[in-house]
mmCIF file of C-alpha atoms in Angstrom:
data_model
loop_
_atom_site.group_PDB
_atom_site.id
_atom_site.type_symbol
_atom_site.label_atom_id
_atom_site.label_comp_id
_atom_site.label_asym_id
_atom_site.label_seq_id
_atom_site.Cartn_x
_atom_site.Cartn_y
_atom_site.Cartn_z
ATOM 1 C CA MET D 1153 112.786 -63.902 21.154
ATOM 2 C CA ALA D 1154 111.052 -63.362 17.717
ATOM 3 C CA SER D 1155 114.003 -64.663 15.837
ATOM 4 C CA SER D 1156 114.181 -67.869 18.120
ATOM 5 C CA SER D 1157 110.497 -68.497 17.529
ATOM 6 C CA LYS D 1158 110.881 -68.285 13.799
ATOM 7 C CA GLU D 1159 113.809 -70.642 14.024
ATOM 8 C CA GLN D 1160 111.819 -73.232 15.951
ATOM 9 C CA GLU D 1161 108.868 -72.808 13.436
ATOM 10 C CA LEU D 1162 111.263 -73.387 10.521
ATOM 11 C CA ALA D 1163 112.767 -76.439 12.081
ATOM 12 C CA ILE D 1164 109.319 -78.067 12.593
ATOM 13 C CA LYS D 1165 108.362 -77.400 9.040
ATOM 14 C CA ILE D 1166 111.661 -78.883 7.810
ATOM 15 C CA ALA D 1167 111.304 -81.949 9.961
ATOM 16 C CA GLY D 1168 107.742 -82.397 8.669
ATOM 17 C CA LYS D 1169 108.876 -82.223 5.006
ATOM 18 C CA VAL D 1170 111.630 -84.636 5.737
ATOM 19 C CA GLU D 1171 109.191 -87.121 7.334
ATOM 20 C CA ASN D 1172 106.797 -86.920 4.476
ATOM 21 C CA SER D 1173 109.517 -87.250 1.953
ATOM 22 C CA PHE D 1174 110.798 -90.301 3.663
ATOM 23 C CA LYS D 1175 107.374 -91.861 3.735
ATOM 24 C CA GLN D 1176 106.837 -91.069 0.114
ATOM 25 C CA SER D 1177 110.272 -92.457 -0.973
ATOM 26 C CA LEU D 1178 109.369 -95.702 0.769
ATOM 27 C CA GLY D 1179 105.932 -95.730 -0.819
ATOM 28 C CA VAL D 1180 104.216 -96.423 2.503
ATOM 29 C CA THR D 1181 101.828 -94.621 4.944
ATOM 30 C CA GLU D 1182 102.454 -93.944 8.560
ATOM 31 C CA ASP D 1183 100.322 -97.073 9.219
ATOM 32 C CA GLY D 1184 102.704 -99.011 7.041
ATOM 33 C CA LEU D 1185 105.709 -97.781 8.797
ATOM 34 C CA ASN D 1186 104.178 -98.845 12.105
ATOM 35 C CA LYS D 1187 103.529 -102.355 10.596
ATOM 36 C CA ILE D 1188 107.205 -102.509 9.399
ATOM 37 C CA ALA D 1189 108.366 -101.584 12.910
ATOM 38 C CA SER D 1190 106.069 -104.259 14.356
ATOM 39 C CA VAL D 1191 107.454 -106.960 11.997
ATOM 40 C CA ALA D 1192 110.999 -105.754 12.773
ATOM 41 C CA LYS D 1193 110.317 -106.132 16.485
ATOM 42 C CA LYS D 1194 109.018 -109.704 15.939
ATOM 43 C CA ALA D 1195 111.947 -110.660 13.677
ATOM 44 C CA ALA D 1196 114.301 -109.361 16.362
ATOM 45 C CA ALA D 1197 112.555 -111.396 19.034
ATOM 46 C CA VAL D 1198 112.790 -114.488 16.872
ATOM 47 C CA ALA D 1199 116.433 -113.841 16.239
ATOM 48 C CA ALA D 1200 117.204 -113.339 19.927
ATOM 49 C CA ALA D 1201 115.304 -116.473 20.802
ATOM 50 C CA ALA D 1202 117.263 -118.458 18.221
ATOM 51 C CA PHE D 1203 120.567 -116.832 19.389
ATOM 52 C CA ALA D 1204 119.709 -117.818 22.964
ATOM 53 C CA ALA D 1205 118.890 -121.352 21.992
ATOM 54 C CA VAL D 1206 122.142 -121.575 20.250
ATOM 55 C CA LYS D 1207 124.058 -120.260 23.247
ATOM 56 C CA VAL D 1208 122.132 -122.605 25.577
ATOM 57 C CA GLY D 1209 122.845 -125.525 23.233
ATOM 58 C CA ASP D 1210 126.510 -124.610 23.207
ATOM 59 C CA PHE D 1211 126.683 -124.432 27.022
ATOM 60 C CA ILE D 1212 125.000 -127.811 27.406
ATOM 61 C CA SER D 1213 127.288 -129.286 24.785
ATOM 62 C CA GLY D 1214 130.295 -127.673 26.482
ATOM 63 C CA ALA D 1215 129.054 -129.020 29.850
ATOM 64 C CA VAL D 1216 128.880 -132.678 28.464
ATOM 65 C CA ASP D 1217 132.537 -132.216 26.955
ATOM 66 C CA GLU D 1218 133.744 -130.809 30.335
ATOM 67 C CA TYR D 1219 132.375 -133.624 32.299
ATOM 68 C CA ALA D 1220 133.768 -136.206 29.863
ATOM 69 C CA GLU D 1221 137.165 -134.594 30.051
ATOM 70 C CA PHE D 1222 137.054 -134.573 33.914
ATOM 71 C CA GLU D 1223 135.792 -138.137 34.207
ATOM 72 C CA GLN D 1224 138.562 -139.433 31.751
ATOM 73 C CA ALA D 1225 141.303 -137.515 33.757
ATOM 74 C CA MET D 1226 139.985 -139.027 36.979
ATOM 75 C CA ALA D 1227 139.839 -142.529 35.410
ATOM 76 C CA ASN D 1228 143.489 -142.212 34.287
ATOM 77 C CA THR D 1229 144.684 -140.985 37.667
ATOM 78 C CA SER D 1230 142.702 -143.620 39.584
ATOM 79 C CA ALA D 1231 144.040 -146.393 37.272
ATOM 80 C CA ILE D 1232 147.656 -145.312 37.963
ATOM 81 C CA ALA D 1233 147.003 -145.083 41.611
ATOM 82 C CA GLY D 1234 145.112 -148.290 41.833
ATOM 83 C CA ALA D 1235 142.319 -146.397 43.613
ATOM 84 C CA SER D 1236 139.276 -147.975 45.202
ATOM 85 C CA ALA D 1237 135.777 -146.582 44.865
ATOM 86 C CA ASP D 1238 136.339 -144.638 48.175
ATOM 87 C CA ASP D 1239 139.705 -143.448 46.935
ATOM 88 C CA TYR D 1240 138.223 -142.332 43.744
ATOM 89 C CA ALA D 1241 135.733 -140.202 45.651
ATOM 90 C CA LYS D 1242 138.483 -138.617 47.655
ATOM 91 C CA LEU D 1243 140.519 -137.913 44.564
ATOM 92 C CA SER D 1244 137.624 -136.470 42.691
ATOM 93 C CA ALA D 1245 136.642 -134.246 45.550
ATOM 94 C CA ALA D 1246 140.264 -132.980 45.892
ATOM 95 C CA ALA D 1247 140.428 -132.175 42.189
ATOM 96 C CA ARG D 1248 137.014 -130.344 42.284
ATOM 97 C CA GLU D 1249 137.997 -128.340 45.314
ATOM 98 C CA ALA D 1250 141.313 -127.343 43.725
ATOM 99 C CA GLY D 1251 139.708 -126.431 40.513
ATOM 100 C CA LYS D 1252 137.279 -124.011 42.247
ATOM 101 C CA ALA D 1253 140.149 -122.485 44.377
ATOM 102 C CA THR D 1254 142.755 -121.935 41.716
ATOM 103 C CA THR D 1255 143.176 -120.792 38.108
ATOM 104 C CA PHE D 1256 143.291 -124.411 37.026
ATOM 105 C CA THR D 1257 140.142 -126.430 36.018
ATOM 106 C CA ALA D 1258 139.202 -129.593 37.916
ATOM 107 C CA SER D 1259 140.246 -131.729 34.861
ATOM 108 C CA GLU D 1260 143.783 -130.060 34.950
ATOM 109 C CA ALA D 1261 143.930 -130.625 38.691
ATOM 110 C CA ALA D 1262 142.987 -134.348 38.142
ATOM 111 C CA ASP D 1263 145.850 -134.772 35.654
ATOM 112 C CA ALA D 1264 148.211 -133.329 38.231
ATOM 113 C CA LEU D 1265 147.272 -136.022 40.743
ATOM 114 C CA ALA D 1266 149.018 -138.619 38.715
ATOM 115 C CA GLY D 1267 152.236 -140.004 40.262
ATOM 116 C CA TRP D 1268 151.131 -139.826 43.834
ATOM 117 C CA ASN D 1269 149.192 -142.327 45.875
ATOM 118 C CA VAL D 1270 145.809 -141.209 47.370
ATOM 119 C CA GLU D 1271 146.882 -139.774 50.567
ATOM 120 C CA GLU D 1272 149.830 -137.957 48.954
ATOM 121 C CA SER D 1273 147.697 -136.634 46.173
ATOM 122 C CA THR D 1274 145.091 -135.016 48.380
ATOM 123 C CA ALA D 1275 147.717 -133.396 50.524
ATOM 124 C CA ALA D 1276 150.047 -132.207 47.708
ATOM 125 C CA LEU D 1277 147.622 -131.115 45.055
ATOM 126 C CA THR D 1278 146.985 -127.546 46.031
ATOM 127 C CA PRO D 1279 150.601 -126.632 46.805
ATOM 128 C CA VAL D 1280 151.678 -128.116 43.482
ATOM 129 C CA LEU D 1281 149.017 -126.034 41.621
ATOM 130 C CA LYS D 1282 150.146 -122.956 43.608
ATOM 131 C CA LEU D 1283 153.636 -123.479 42.399
ATOM 132 C CA ALA D 1284 152.561 -123.768 38.834
ATOM 133 C CA GLU D 1285 150.485 -120.667 39.140
ATOM 134 C CA ALA D 1286 153.216 -118.615 41.011
ATOM 135 C CA THR D 1287 155.955 -119.467 38.476
ATOM 136 C CA GLN D 1288 153.544 -119.467 35.464
ATOM 137 C CA ALA D 1289 154.860 -122.915 34.408
ATOM 138 C CA ASP D 1290 153.290 -125.833 32.718
ATOM 139 C CA LEU D 1291 151.187 -127.756 35.319
ATOM 140 C CA ALA D 1292 151.921 -131.272 34.144
ATOM 141 C CA THR D 1293 155.707 -130.567 33.936
ATOM 142 C CA THR D 1294 155.651 -128.905 37.380
ATOM 143 C CA SER D 1295 153.859 -131.867 38.881
ATOM 144 C CA ASP D 1296 156.448 -134.307 37.439
ATOM 145 C CA GLN D 1297 159.305 -132.219 38.580
ATOM 146 C CA VAL D 1298 158.050 -131.830 42.075
ATOM 147 C CA THR D 1299 157.537 -135.578 42.601
ATOM 148 C CA ASP D 1300 160.824 -136.457 40.876
ATOM 149 C CA SER D 1301 162.937 -133.919 42.749
ATOM 150 C CA MET D 1302 161.335 -134.795 46.116
ATOM 151 C CA SER D 1303 162.148 -138.418 45.515
ATOM 152 C CA ALA D 1304 165.738 -137.574 44.495
ATOM 153 C CA MET D 1305 166.275 -135.426 47.685
ATOM 154 C CA GLY D 1306 164.300 -137.876 49.952
ATOM 155 C CA VAL D 1307 161.740 -135.163 50.980
ATOM 156 C CA GLY D 1308 158.518 -136.510 52.446
ATOM 157 C CA ILE D 1309 155.039 -135.308 51.822
ATOM 158 C CA ASP D 1310 154.908 -133.834 55.324
ATOM 159 C CA ASP D 1311 157.743 -131.447 54.343
ATOM 160 C CA LEU D 1312 156.291 -130.562 50.947
ATOM 161 C CA GLN D 1313 155.191 -126.919 51.897
ATOM 162 C CA GLY D 1314 158.631 -126.184 53.289
ATOM 163 C CA TYR D 1315 160.358 -127.713 50.272
ATOM 164 C CA LEU D 1316 158.272 -125.494 47.898
ATOM 165 C CA ASP D 1317 158.878 -122.504 49.950
ATOM 166 C CA VAL D 1318 162.599 -123.078 49.559
ATOM 167 C CA ILE D 1319 162.232 -123.629 45.774
ATOM 168 C CA VAL D 1320 160.325 -120.413 45.392
ATOM 169 C CA THR D 1321 162.803 -118.335 47.545
ATOM 170 C CA THR D 1322 165.800 -119.708 45.527
ATOM 171 C CA ASN D 1323 163.796 -118.936 42.360
ATOM 172 C CA ASN D 1324 163.496 -115.298 43.563
ATOM 173 C CA LYS D 1325 166.915 -114.741 45.135
ATOM 174 C CA ALA D 1326 169.179 -116.609 42.758
ATOM 175 C CA ASN D 1327 169.562 -116.512 38.972
ATOM 176 C CA THR D 1328 167.552 -119.649 38.498
ATOM 177 C CA THR D 1329 163.979 -120.749 37.904
ATOM 178 C CA ALA D 1330 162.042 -123.205 40.062
ATOM 179 C CA ALA D 1331 161.990 -125.720 37.111
ATOM 180 C CA ASP D 1332 165.761 -125.414 36.643
ATOM 181 C CA LEU D 1333 166.296 -125.882 40.362
ATOM 182 C CA MET D 1334 164.226 -129.059 40.453
ATOM 183 C CA ASP D 1335 166.026 -130.428 37.480
ATOM 184 C CA ALA D 1336 169.260 -129.829 39.353
ATOM 185 C CA PHE D 1337 167.927 -131.548 42.390
ATOM 186 C CA ILE D 1338 167.014 -134.576 40.280
ATOM 187 C CA GLY D 1339 170.527 -134.717 38.943
ATOM 188 C CA CYS D 1340 172.405 -134.416 42.342
ATOM 189 C CA GLY D 1341 169.887 -135.559 44.874
ATOM 190 C CA GLY D 1342 171.436 -139.003 45.482
ATOM 191 C CA ALA D 1343 175.038 -137.652 46.006
ATOM 192 C CA ALA D 1344 173.657 -134.772 48.200
ATOM 193 C CA ARG D 1345 171.739 -137.176 50.450
ATOM 194 C CA ALA D 1346 174.853 -139.403 50.749
ATOM 195 C CA ALA D 1347 176.908 -136.411 51.755
ATOM 196 C CA GLY D 1348 174.383 -135.508 54.438
ATOM 197 C CA MET D 1349 173.137 -132.287 52.684
ATOM 198 C CA ASN D 1350 169.530 -131.421 53.091
ATOM 199 C CA TYR D 1351 167.488 -129.565 50.511
ATOM 200 C CA LYS D 1352 168.173 -126.254 51.998
ATOM 201 C CA GLU D 1353 172.024 -126.534 51.843
ATOM 202 C CA THR D 1354 171.887 -128.174 48.506
ATOM 203 C CA SER D 1355 169.502 -125.340 47.101
ATOM 204 C CA THR D 1356 172.136 -122.766 48.392
ATOM 205 C CA ALA D 1357 174.931 -124.510 46.575
ATOM 206 C CA LEU D 1358 172.869 -124.770 43.347
ATOM 207 C CA GLY D 1359 171.847 -121.186 43.730
ATOM 208 C CA ILE D 1360 175.567 -120.052 43.819
ATOM 209 C CA LEU D 1361 176.264 -122.059 40.764
ATOM 210 C CA ALA D 1362 173.216 -120.608 39.005
ATOM 211 C CA ASN D 1363 174.497 -117.121 39.752
ATOM 212 C CA ASN D 1364 177.635 -118.042 37.738
ATOM 213 C CA GLY D 1365 175.680 -119.412 34.751
ATOM 214 C CA ILE D 1366 175.629 -123.041 35.838
ATOM 215 C CA LYS D 1367 171.956 -124.085 36.238
ATOM 216 C CA GLY D 1368 169.448 -126.857 35.546
ATOM 217 C CA SER D 1369 170.479 -130.288 34.871
ATOM 218 C CA GLU D 1370 174.026 -129.016 34.173
ATOM 219 C CA ALA D 1371 174.337 -127.697 37.765
ATOM 220 C CA GLY D 1372 172.906 -131.003 39.090
ATOM 221 C CA THR D 1373 175.544 -133.048 37.189
ATOM 222 C CA ALA D 1374 178.359 -130.793 38.312
ATOM 223 C CA LEU D 1375 177.458 -130.780 41.897
ATOM 224 C CA ASN D 1376 176.858 -134.585 41.832
ATOM 225 C CA SER D 1377 180.389 -135.101 40.353
ATOM 226 C CA MET D 1378 181.947 -132.856 42.938
ATOM 227 C CA LEU D 1379 180.295 -134.525 45.910
ATOM 228 C CA VAL D 1380 181.187 -137.914 44.704
ATOM 229 C CA ARG D 1381 184.831 -136.963 44.353
ATOM 230 C CA ILE D 1382 185.038 -135.256 47.663
ATOM 231 C CA SER D 1383 183.534 -138.217 49.539
ATOM 232 C CA THR D 1384 185.047 -141.178 47.730
ATOM 233 C CA LYS D 1385 188.185 -140.435 45.505
ATOM 234 C CA ASP D 1386 191.574 -141.026 46.954
ATOM 235 C CA VAL D 1387 193.131 -138.143 45.004
ATOM 236 C CA ALA D 1388 190.624 -135.707 46.555
ATOM 237 C CA GLN D 1389 191.102 -137.222 49.968
ATOM 238 C CA LYS D 1390 194.877 -136.696 49.713
ATOM 239 C CA ALA D 1391 194.358 -133.095 48.580
ATOM 240 C CA PHE D 1392 192.282 -132.318 51.685
ATOM 241 C CA LYS D 1393 194.851 -134.084 53.982
ATOM 242 C CA ASP D 1394 197.760 -132.045 52.459
ATOM 243 C CA LEU D 1395 195.667 -128.907 52.988
ATOM 244 C CA GLY D 1396 194.837 -129.862 56.499
ATOM 245 C CA VAL D 1397 191.135 -129.637 55.852
ATOM 246 C CA ALA D 1398 188.773 -132.219 57.391
ATOM 247 C CA VAL D 1399 185.904 -133.590 55.351
ATOM 248 C CA TYR D 1400 184.361 -135.748 58.048
ATOM 249 C CA ASP D 1401 183.763 -134.895 61.683
ATOM 250 C CA SER D 1402 184.748 -137.061 64.611
ATOM 251 C CA SER D 1403 181.600 -139.194 64.322
ATOM 252 C CA GLY D 1404 182.382 -140.009 60.656
ATOM 253 C CA GLU D 1405 179.682 -137.702 59.317
ATOM 254 C CA MET D 1406 180.383 -135.352 56.352
ATOM 255 C CA ARG D 1407 180.817 -131.776 57.679
ATOM 256 C CA ASN D 1408 178.643 -128.886 56.434
ATOM 257 C CA MET D 1409 179.604 -127.834 52.875
ATOM 258 C CA ARG D 1410 179.870 -124.232 53.759
ATOM 259 C CA ASP D 1411 182.489 -124.955 56.558
ATOM 260 C CA ILE D 1412 184.520 -127.196 54.264
ATOM 261 C CA LEU D 1413 184.626 -124.348 51.617
ATOM 262 C CA VAL D 1414 185.570 -121.758 54.199
ATOM 263 C CA ASP D 1415 188.360 -123.882 55.477
ATOM 264 C CA LEU D 1416 189.653 -124.646 52.025
ATOM 265 C CA ASN D 1417 189.803 -120.914 51.186
ATOM 266 C CA GLY D 1418 191.781 -120.426 54.253
ATOM 267 C CA ALA D 1419 194.137 -123.182 53.536
ATOM 268 C CA MET D 1420 194.835 -121.913 49.982
ATOM 269 C CA ALA D 1421 195.268 -118.296 50.950
ATOM 270 C CA GLY D 1422 198.523 -116.896 49.680
ATOM 271 C CA MET D 1423 198.827 -119.603 46.950
ATOM 272 C CA THR D 1424 199.432 -118.780 43.390
ATOM 273 C CA GLN D 1425 196.507 -119.391 40.944
ATOM 274 C CA GLU D 1426 198.370 -122.290 39.493
ATOM 275 C CA GLN D 1427 198.586 -123.965 42.904
ATOM 276 C CA LYS D 1428 194.948 -123.284 43.658
ATOM 277 C CA ASN D 1429 193.812 -124.764 40.302
ATOM 278 C CA SER D 1430 195.851 -127.875 41.013
ATOM 279 C CA TYR D 1431 194.175 -128.523 44.245
ATOM 280 C CA MET D 1432 190.774 -127.669 42.923
ATOM 281 C CA SER D 1433 191.221 -130.070 40.098
ATOM 282 C CA ALA D 1434 192.338 -132.788 42.435
ATOM 283 C CA ILE D 1435 189.236 -132.220 44.632
ATOM 284 C CA ALA D 1436 186.565 -131.599 42.016
ATOM 285 C CA GLY D 1437 188.086 -133.160 38.749
ATOM 286 C CA THR D 1438 189.404 -131.552 35.743
ATOM 287 C CA ASN D 1439 185.904 -131.196 34.286
ATOM 288 C CA TYR D 1440 184.392 -129.361 37.182
ATOM 289 C CA TYR D 1441 187.133 -127.528 39.062
ATOM 290 C CA SER D 1442 186.072 -124.148 37.753
ATOM 291 C CA GLN D 1443 182.574 -124.741 38.971
ATOM 292 C CA PHE D 1444 184.039 -125.672 42.347
ATOM 293 C CA GLY D 1445 185.789 -122.444 42.230
ATOM 294 C CA TYR D 1446 182.468 -120.677 41.975
ATOM 295 C CA LEU D 1447 181.360 -122.381 45.358
ATOM 296 C CA LEU D 1448 184.680 -121.332 46.927
ATOM 297 C CA ASP D 1449 184.139 -117.697 45.750
ATOM 298 C CA GLY D 1450 180.569 -117.919 47.261
ATOM 299 C CA VAL D 1451 181.872 -118.213 50.791
ATOM 300 C CA ASN D 1452 184.440 -115.511 50.624
ATOM 301 C CA GLY D 1453 184.167 -112.409 52.815
ATOM 302 C CA SER D 1454 182.200 -111.641 55.909
ATOM 303 C CA ALA D 1455 179.024 -110.928 54.013
ATOM 304 C CA SER D 1456 179.346 -113.835 51.454
ATOM 305 C CA ALA D 1457 176.879 -114.753 48.701
ATOM 306 C CA TRP D 1458 176.468 -118.127 50.291
ATOM 307 C CA ASP D 1459 175.434 -116.674 53.713
ATOM 308 C CA GLU D 1460 173.001 -114.206 52.144
ATOM 309 C CA LEU D 1461 171.262 -116.872 50.095
ATOM 310 C CA ALA D 1462 171.337 -119.345 52.945
ATOM 311 C CA GLY D 1463 169.793 -116.701 55.199
ATOM 312 C CA ALA D 1464 166.842 -116.103 52.827
ATOM 313 C CA ILE D 1465 166.305 -119.838 52.382
ATOM 314 C CA ASP D 1466 166.260 -120.355 56.203
ATOM 315 C CA ASN D 1467 163.495 -117.674 56.399
ATOM 316 C CA SER D 1468 161.418 -118.833 53.512
ATOM 317 C CA THR D 1469 158.322 -119.782 55.282
ATOM 318 C CA GLY D 1470 155.243 -118.553 53.434
ATOM 319 C CA ALA D 1471 157.174 -117.729 50.208
ATOM 320 C CA LEU D 1472 155.057 -119.995 47.920
ATOM 321 C CA ASP D 1473 151.639 -118.423 49.154
ATOM 322 C CA ALA D 1474 153.016 -114.926 48.846
ATOM 323 C CA MET D 1475 154.295 -115.392 45.343
ATOM 324 C CA ASP D 1476 151.112 -117.153 44.244
ATOM 325 C CA ALA D 1477 148.894 -114.315 45.640
ATOM 326 C CA THR D 1478 151.052 -111.844 43.762
ATOM 327 C CA ALA D 1479 151.094 -113.636 40.474
ATOM 328 C CA THR D 1480 147.305 -114.400 40.387
ATOM 329 C CA GLY D 1481 146.080 -111.227 42.093
ATOM 330 C CA THR D 1482 145.331 -109.754 38.667
ATOM 331 C CA LEU D 1483 142.447 -109.370 36.296
ATOM 332 C CA GLN D 1484 143.691 -112.281 34.324
ATOM 333 C CA GLY D 1485 143.907 -114.415 37.392
ATOM 334 C CA ALA D 1486 140.348 -113.453 38.411
ATOM 335 C CA LEU D 1487 139.077 -114.275 34.839
ATOM 336 C CA ALA D 1488 140.831 -117.696 35.154
ATOM 337 C CA ARG D 1489 139.328 -118.471 38.467
ATOM 338 C CA PHE D 1490 135.953 -117.461 36.980
ATOM 339 C CA GLN D 1491 136.394 -119.899 34.117
ATOM 340 C CA SER D 1492 137.413 -122.645 36.584
ATOM 341 C CA ALA D 1493 134.297 -122.064 38.563
ATOM 342 C CA ILE D 1494 132.156 -122.226 35.437
ATOM 343 C CA SER D 1495 133.924 -125.359 34.553
ATOM 344 C CA ASP D 1496 132.920 -126.869 37.913
ATOM 345 C CA LEU D 1497 129.430 -125.821 37.386
ATOM 346 C CA LYS D 1498 129.268 -127.672 34.067
ATOM 347 C CA ILE D 1499 130.603 -130.856 35.699
ATOM 348 C CA SER D 1500 128.002 -130.641 38.444
ATOM 349 C CA MET D 1501 125.227 -130.187 35.929
ATOM 350 C CA VAL D 1502 126.149 -133.349 34.018
ATOM 351 C CA GLU D 1503 127.408 -135.413 37.015
ATOM 352 C CA ASP D 1504 123.938 -136.625 37.958
ATOM 353 C CA PHE D 1505 122.866 -137.932 34.559
ATOM 354 C CA GLY D 1506 126.252 -138.690 33.187
ATOM 355 C CA PRO D 1507 126.199 -142.434 33.928
ATOM 356 C CA TYR D 1508 122.731 -142.665 32.268
ATOM 357 C CA ALA D 1509 124.012 -140.811 29.288
ATOM 358 C CA MET D 1510 126.895 -143.284 28.957
ATOM 359 C CA GLN D 1511 124.471 -146.213 29.001
ATOM 360 C CA ILE D 1512 122.272 -144.637 26.329
ATOM 361 C CA ILE D 1513 125.256 -143.819 24.106
ATOM 362 C CA ASP D 1514 126.578 -147.390 24.560
ATOM 363 C CA ALA D 1515 123.257 -148.883 23.727
ATOM 364 C CA VAL D 1516 122.872 -146.764 20.554
ATOM 365 C CA ALA D 1517 126.480 -147.631 19.600
ATOM 366 C CA LEU D 1518 125.532 -151.448 19.642
ATOM 367 C CA LYS D 1519 122.651 -150.629 17.196
ATOM 368 C CA ILE D 1520 124.831 -148.876 14.795
ATOM 369 C CA PRO D 1521 125.853 -152.064 12.866
ATOM 370 C CA ASP D 1522 122.137 -152.962 12.325
ATOM 371 C CA ILE D 1523 121.406 -149.426 11.058
ATOM 372 C CA THR D 1524 124.367 -149.575 8.773
ATOM 373 C CA ALA D 1525 123.154 -152.952 7.370
ATOM 374 C CA GLY D 1526 119.713 -151.428 6.787
ATOM 375 C CA PHE D 1527 121.156 -148.575 4.755
ATOM 376 C CA SER D 1528 123.142 -151.031 2.747
ATOM 377 C CA GLU D 1529 119.941 -153.083 1.858
#
């Protein structure tokens, strides 16, 4: 106990000496130190206020820039769509809502509206944004690919959700990306439609090709060429006749591609590879007979690759929403949605006085030549 008391006393004495030494070295009294502390507090308060002012100024400046960007994006989209004032309001509301609900800002959503009419835009915007989110692809590119591939395949806006579900499922179940698949659709859509193939059957065929390294526009070109030859070329028709395989049914409609391929495999069973190659070349052409062979291999066996992929595609409902929720259900996704919400807040702040600001800026701009002339004089 005595030892502890002495240690405490010694510590107090040392602390006192250190304190006095510190004051002496500064050449100030205790009152002076208090004054220094007071000045430091005031300086800190001024610095904090200045920092806050800068931050507020930055926020307001950012809000003006955000609104200007959104307004210009909406103007561009409306001009392309030939939108009326009412249409503009609908498009603007759709872009704002999409911006608040996704990781994309309202301005980015407005840019994605381009290429659609007003009714299609408001219906298609959120699904397209979700596809870009789910696949982590560029939004502008995704929007263009969706519109172009839908047009090529003859898919209407009412079937957009199902179409995107199939794209996502093929993206996940075959060795292809959604972007490559849509590029392939663009390349073969016309021929596929002429052959009576819907987007599910076409997606299955393109998925089989992708699993064998043929994807994107290359796959689209290959399938397009095969379908054209099968349905129109005399040499291909003769090969089918020799093999005893029907391309068209009794009503003159082209049969299901899977059934044609299964019948061809059966007809060529037992042939040498040379004989098979000869028939495949006659049917698909010398440039694409090997790719046609991939399709034939895809339907081989009781549990074929074609049937497995087709089954997944037939049960693809909800695939887009599920993949999007997984891809954006992260901290990064939450931060992106937060930034989108802040972006919408900035737009709302400026929206009410934006037209007046435009008038003031234009009025000042008209006076610039007079001011310039005054400086010259």
